[in-house]
């Protein structure tokens, strides 16, 4: 049994090293990305989308050349445990999702995925065994079309120095960097990062 280019055991070792612990989401995510890779249309360069920021982006980064840093992995927060791989020139791709209808045979996966039990109430050895036994069988797959231009990262363009923090930022963002704009308009931000002389 392989997950992407790795054996199952190699993949588990990579997950622990990269993600810090062996999350069920990364194990299932590994099988999901593996299924998508096996059904990917022909093409030179592909991109990836995770429909959740939880766990799945790390499985994509471990198993493909799509990373957040190289701009070929887009992380959406749609709240669905689904991964998309698509060919960047044509936009043709596949979407793999964990299918609730396919979980009847796997009660521990169902309890975990649908949060029918609290995490500490789930027998993790059973859960891990079910994930390995089920492999791709809990997953649905569909063909999709992605409009790649909508996902391409915008160009940075000319750079300016921010009058507030003094750091470099894309001049197209306005008269100050977006970090400082968020600080000036806290209602429009998720919180503010500001410089202090010490933590005390
Ligand atoms: Zn600034």
Short mmCIF file of N, CA, C and O in Angstrom, two decimals, residues 59-134:
data_model
loop_
_atom_site.label_atom_id
_atom_site.label_comp_id
_atom_site.label_asym_id
_atom_site.label_seq_id
_atom_site.Cartn_x
_atom_site.Cartn_y
_atom_site.Cartn_z
N UNK A 59 -1.10 17.53 4.12
CA UNK A 59 -1.03 16.31 3.29
C UNK A 59 -0.69 16.68 1.85
O UNK A 59 0.13 16.02 1.19
N UNK A 60 -1.28 17.77 1.35
CA UNK A 60 -1.01 18.20 -0.02
C UNK A 60 0.46 18.61 -0.16
O UNK A 60 1.13 18.25 -1.12
N UNK A 61 0.96 19.34 0.84
CA UNK A 61 2.35 19.79 0.75
C UNK A 61 3.35 18.64 0.88
O UNK A 61 4.43 18.69 0.30
N UNK A 62 2.99 17.61 1.64
CA UNK A 62 3.89 16.46 1.78
C UNK A 62 3.94 15.62 0.51
O UNK A 62 4.96 15.01 0.20
N UNK A 63 2.84 15.56 -0.22
CA UNK A 63 2.71 14.58 -1.30
C UNK A 63 2.78 15.16 -2.70
O UNK A 63 2.83 14.42 -3.67
N UNK A 64 2.75 16.47 -2.81
CA UNK A 64 2.81 17.09 -4.14
C UNK A 64 3.86 18.21 -4.11
O UNK A 64 4.40 18.54 -3.06
N UNK A 65 4.10 18.80 -5.28
CA UNK A 65 5.01 19.94 -5.33
C UNK A 65 4.24 21.25 -5.14
O UNK A 65 4.77 22.32 -5.40
N UNK A 66 2.98 21.16 -4.73
CA UNK A 66 2.18 22.36 -4.49
C UNK A 66 2.32 22.76 -3.03
O UNK A 66 1.97 22.00 -2.12
N UNK A 67 2.85 23.96 -2.79
CA UNK A 67 2.99 24.45 -1.43
C UNK A 67 2.39 25.85 -1.32
O UNK A 67 2.18 26.53 -2.33
N UNK A 68 2.14 26.25 -0.08
CA UNK A 68 1.65 27.62 0.13
C UNK A 68 2.71 28.60 -0.35
O UNK A 68 2.41 29.59 -1.02
N UNK A 69 3.99 28.30 -0.05
CA UNK A 69 5.07 29.22 -0.38
C UNK A 69 5.29 29.40 -1.86
O UNK A 69 5.67 30.49 -2.30
N UNK A 70 5.09 28.33 -2.67
CA UNK A 70 5.31 28.51 -4.12
C UNK A 70 4.04 28.96 -4.84
O UNK A 70 4.04 29.09 -6.08
N UNK A 71 2.98 29.18 -4.10
CA UNK A 71 1.78 29.76 -4.69
C UNK A 71 0.91 28.77 -5.43
O UNK A 71 -0.09 29.15 -6.04
N UNK A 72 1.26 27.48 -5.40
CA UNK A 72 0.46 26.51 -6.14
C UNK A 72 -0.53 25.75 -5.26
O UNK A 72 -1.24 24.88 -5.74
N UNK A 73 -0.56 26.10 -3.99
CA UNK A 73 -1.60 25.56 -3.10
C UNK A 73 -2.44 26.71 -2.59
O UNK A 73 -1.93 27.65 -1.98
N UNK A 74 -3.73 26.64 -2.89
CA UNK A 74 -4.67 27.64 -2.38
C UNK A 74 -5.47 27.00 -1.26
O UNK A 74 -6.00 25.91 -1.42
N UNK A 75 -5.49 27.66 -0.12
CA UNK A 75 -6.24 27.14 1.02
C UNK A 75 -7.50 27.98 1.19
O UNK A 75 -7.42 29.18 1.43
N UNK A 76 -8.64 27.35 1.02
CA UNK A 76 -9.92 28.03 1.23
C UNK A 76 -10.48 27.58 2.57
O UNK A 76 -10.12 26.52 3.08
N UNK A 77 -11.36 28.39 3.14
CA UNK A 77 -12.00 28.00 4.39
C UNK A 77 -13.48 27.79 4.12
O UNK A 77 -14.32 28.57 4.53
N UNK A 78 -13.78 26.72 3.38
CA UNK A 78 -15.17 26.42 3.04
C UNK A 78 -15.78 25.44 4.03
O UNK A 78 -16.96 25.11 3.94
N UNK A 79 -14.93 24.92 4.94
CA UNK A 79 -15.45 24.00 5.96
C UNK A 79 -15.72 22.60 5.44
O UNK A 79 -16.40 21.83 6.10
N UNK A 80 -15.21 22.27 4.25
CA UNK A 80 -15.41 20.92 3.71
C UNK A 80 -14.07 20.22 3.60
O UNK A 80 -13.08 20.83 3.19
N UNK A 81 -14.06 18.93 3.99
CA UNK A 81 -12.81 18.17 3.95
C UNK A 81 -12.65 17.61 2.54
O UNK A 81 -12.97 16.46 2.27
N UNK A 82 -12.17 18.46 1.65
CA UNK A 82 -12.05 18.09 0.23
C UNK A 82 -10.78 18.69 -0.34
O UNK A 82 -10.38 19.80 0.03
N UNK A 83 -10.15 17.93 -1.23
CA UNK A 83 -8.92 18.38 -1.90
C UNK A 83 -9.12 18.35 -3.40
O UNK A 83 -9.75 17.43 -3.94
N UNK A 84 -8.59 19.36 -4.07
CA UNK A 84 -8.68 19.47 -5.52
C UNK A 84 -7.27 19.53 -6.08
O UNK A 84 -6.43 20.27 -5.57
N UNK A 85 -7.01 18.73 -7.10
CA UNK A 85 -5.78 18.88 -7.89
C UNK A 85 -6.21 19.18 -9.32
O UNK A 85 -7.12 18.53 -9.83
N UNK A 86 -5.57 20.15 -9.95
CA UNK A 86 -5.98 20.52 -11.31
C UNK A 86 -4.77 20.90 -12.14
O UNK A 86 -3.75 21.35 -11.62
N UNK A 87 -4.93 20.69 -13.44
CA UNK A 87 -3.88 21.02 -14.39
C UNK A 87 -3.96 22.53 -14.65
O UNK A 87 -5.04 23.06 -14.92
N UNK A 88 -2.83 23.22 -14.55
CA UNK A 88 -2.89 24.68 -14.48
C UNK A 88 -3.21 25.33 -15.82
O UNK A 88 -3.73 26.44 -15.84
N UNK A 89 -2.87 24.68 -16.95
CA UNK A 89 -3.15 25.31 -18.24
C UNK A 89 -4.60 25.13 -18.65
O UNK A 89 -5.23 26.05 -19.17
N UNK A 90 -5.14 23.96 -18.42
CA UNK A 90 -6.50 23.68 -18.87
C UNK A 90 -7.53 23.89 -17.78
O UNK A 90 -8.72 24.06 -18.08
N UNK A 91 -7.11 23.87 -16.52
CA UNK A 91 -8.06 23.98 -15.42
C UNK A 91 -8.81 22.68 -15.13
O UNK A 91 -9.66 22.63 -14.25
N UNK A 92 -8.49 21.61 -15.88
CA UNK A 92 -9.16 20.33 -15.64
C UNK A 92 -8.61 19.70 -14.37
O UNK A 92 -7.39 19.65 -14.18
N UNK A 93 -9.52 19.24 -13.53
CA UNK A 93 -9.03 18.68 -12.28
C UNK A 93 -9.96 17.67 -11.67
O UNK A 93 -11.04 17.37 -12.20
N UNK A 94 -9.53 17.14 -10.55
CA UNK A 94 -10.34 16.19 -9.79
C UNK A 94 -10.50 16.70 -8.37
O UNK A 94 -9.61 17.34 -7.81
N UNK A 95 -11.67 16.42 -7.81
CA UNK A 95 -11.97 16.80 -6.43
C UNK A 95 -12.27 15.53 -5.65
O UNK A 95 -13.14 14.75 -6.05
N UNK A 96 -11.54 15.34 -4.56
CA UNK A 96 -11.73 14.17 -3.71
C UNK A 96 -12.26 14.64 -2.36
O UNK A 96 -11.76 15.62 -1.80
N UNK A 97 -13.28 13.96 -1.88
CA UNK A 97 -13.87 14.35 -0.60
C UNK A 97 -14.16 13.10 0.22
O UNK A 97 -14.27 12.01 -0.32
N UNK A 98 -14.22 13.30 1.52
CA UNK A 98 -14.59 12.20 2.41
C UNK A 98 -16.12 12.12 2.40
O UNK A 98 -16.79 13.07 2.76
N UNK A 99 -16.65 10.98 1.94
CA UNK A 99 -18.08 10.86 1.67
C UNK A 99 -18.80 10.26 2.88
O UNK A 99 -18.60 9.09 3.20
N UNK A 100 -19.65 11.05 3.56
CA UNK A 100 -20.35 10.52 4.74
C UNK A 100 -21.15 9.26 4.41
O UNK A 100 -21.31 8.39 5.26
N UNK A 101 -21.64 9.17 3.16
CA UNK A 101 -22.44 8.00 2.78
C UNK A 101 -21.61 6.73 2.74
O UNK A 101 -22.15 5.62 2.77
N UNK A 102 -20.28 6.88 2.67
CA UNK A 102 -19.43 5.70 2.58
C UNK A 102 -18.83 5.27 3.91
O UNK A 102 -17.92 4.45 3.94
N UNK A 103 -19.34 5.82 5.01
CA UNK A 103 -18.70 5.57 6.31
C UNK A 103 -19.38 4.49 7.15
O UNK A 103 -18.92 4.18 8.25
N UNK A 104 -20.47 3.91 6.65
CA UNK A 104 -21.22 2.93 7.45
C UNK A 104 -20.35 1.79 7.96
O UNK A 104 -20.50 1.33 9.08
N UNK A 105 -19.44 1.35 7.10
CA UNK A 105 -18.59 0.21 7.46
C UNK A 105 -17.48 0.59 8.44
O UNK A 105 -16.77 -0.29 8.92
N UNK A 106 -17.28 1.86 8.67
CA UNK A 106 -16.13 2.34 9.44
C UNK A 106 -16.62 3.22 10.58
O UNK A 106 -16.52 4.45 10.52
N UNK A 107 -17.15 2.61 11.65
CA UNK A 107 -17.78 3.39 12.72
C UNK A 107 -16.84 4.35 13.43
O UNK A 107 -17.26 5.45 13.82
N UNK A 108 -15.57 3.99 13.59
CA UNK A 108 -14.66 4.90 14.29
C UNK A 108 -14.38 6.13 13.44
O UNK A 108 -14.32 7.25 13.95
N UNK A 109 -14.21 5.93 12.13
CA UNK A 109 -14.00 7.08 11.24
C UNK A 109 -15.24 7.97 11.26
O UNK A 109 -15.14 9.20 11.33
N UNK A 110 -16.41 7.33 11.24
CA UNK A 110 -17.66 8.10 11.26
C UNK A 110 -17.78 8.92 12.55
O UNK A 110 -18.12 10.10 12.51
N UNK A 111 -17.47 8.28 13.69
CA UNK A 111 -17.54 9.00 14.98
C UNK A 111 -16.60 10.19 14.99
O UNK A 111 -16.93 11.26 15.49
N UNK A 112 -15.40 9.96 14.43
CA UNK A 112 -14.41 11.04 14.42
C UNK A 112 -14.81 12.14 13.44
O UNK A 112 -14.84 13.32 13.79
N UNK A 113 -15.14 11.76 12.20
CA UNK A 113 -15.37 12.75 11.15
C UNK A 113 -16.64 13.57 11.41
O UNK A 113 -16.65 14.78 11.21
N UNK A 114 -17.69 12.90 11.87
CA UNK A 114 -18.96 13.60 12.09
C UNK A 114 -19.08 14.10 13.54
O UNK A 114 -20.14 14.56 13.94
N UNK A 115 -17.97 13.98 14.28
CA UNK A 115 -17.91 14.46 15.67
C UNK A 115 -19.07 13.89 16.49
O UNK A 115 -19.68 14.59 17.31
N UNK A 116 -19.34 12.60 16.29
CA UNK A 116 -20.40 11.94 17.08
C UNK A 116 -19.91 11.65 18.48
O UNK A 116 -20.69 11.41 19.39
N UNK A 117 -18.58 11.58 18.64
CA UNK A 117 -17.98 11.39 19.96
C UNK A 117 -16.91 12.45 20.15
O UNK A 117 -16.38 12.97 19.17
N UNK A 118 -16.60 12.73 21.41
CA UNK A 118 -15.48 13.62 21.68
C UNK A 118 -14.18 12.91 21.29
O UNK A 118 -14.11 11.69 21.33
N UNK A 119 -13.18 13.72 20.97
CA UNK A 119 -11.92 13.16 20.46
C UNK A 119 -11.33 12.14 21.43
O UNK A 119 -10.88 11.08 21.03
N UNK A 120 -11.35 12.46 22.77
CA UNK A 120 -10.72 11.56 23.73
C UNK A 120 -11.57 10.32 24.01
O UNK A 120 -11.11 9.38 24.65
N UNK A 121 -12.83 10.32 23.55
CA UNK A 121 -13.68 9.13 23.73
C UNK A 121 -13.48 8.11 22.61
O UNK A 121 -14.01 7.00 22.69
N UNK A 122 -12.77 8.49 21.57
CA UNK A 122 -12.58 7.60 20.43
C UNK A 122 -11.37 6.71 20.68
O UNK A 122 -10.33 7.19 21.14
N UNK A 123 -11.50 5.42 20.39
CA UNK A 123 -10.38 4.50 20.50
C UNK A 123 -9.46 4.73 19.28
O UNK A 123 -9.80 4.37 18.15
N UNK A 124 -8.32 5.36 19.55
CA UNK A 124 -7.48 5.79 18.43
C UNK A 124 -6.83 4.64 17.69
O UNK A 124 -6.57 4.74 16.49
N UNK A 125 -6.57 3.54 18.41
CA UNK A 125 -6.00 2.39 17.70
C UNK A 125 -6.99 1.84 16.69
O UNK A 125 -6.62 1.47 15.58
N UNK A 126 -8.27 1.80 17.10
CA UNK A 126 -9.30 1.34 16.16
C UNK A 126 -9.42 2.33 15.00
O UNK A 126 -9.50 1.94 13.83
N UNK A 127 -9.41 3.62 15.33
CA UNK A 127 -9.54 4.64 14.29
C UNK A 127 -8.41 4.53 13.26
O UNK A 127 -8.66 4.52 12.05
N UNK A 128 -7.18 4.41 13.76
CA UNK A 128 -6.03 4.33 12.86
C UNK A 128 -6.12 3.06 12.00
O UNK A 128 -5.85 3.08 10.80
N UNK A 129 -6.56 1.94 12.63
CA UNK A 129 -6.68 0.69 11.89
C UNK A 129 -7.75 0.82 10.79
O UNK A 129 -7.56 0.40 9.65
N UNK A 130 -8.87 1.45 11.14
CA UNK A 130 -9.93 1.62 10.14
C UNK A 130 -9.47 2.50 8.98
O UNK A 130 -9.76 2.22 7.82
N UNK A 131 -8.72 3.55 9.30
CA UNK A 131 -8.26 4.46 8.24
C UNK A 131 -7.37 3.69 7.27
O UNK A 131 -7.49 3.82 6.05
N UNK A 132 -6.49 2.85 7.83
CA UNK A 132 -5.59 2.07 6.97
C UNK A 132 -6.36 1.04 6.15
O UNK A 132 -6.12 0.88 4.95
N UNK A 133 -7.31 0.36 6.80
CA UNK A 133 -8.08 -0.67 6.08
C UNK A 133 -8.97 -0.04 5.01
O UNK A 133 -9.10 -0.58 3.91
N UNK A 134 -9.58 1.08 5.33
CA UNK A 134 -10.53 1.69 4.39
C UNK A 134 -9.81 2.26 3.17
O UNK A 134 -10.32 2.19 2.05
#
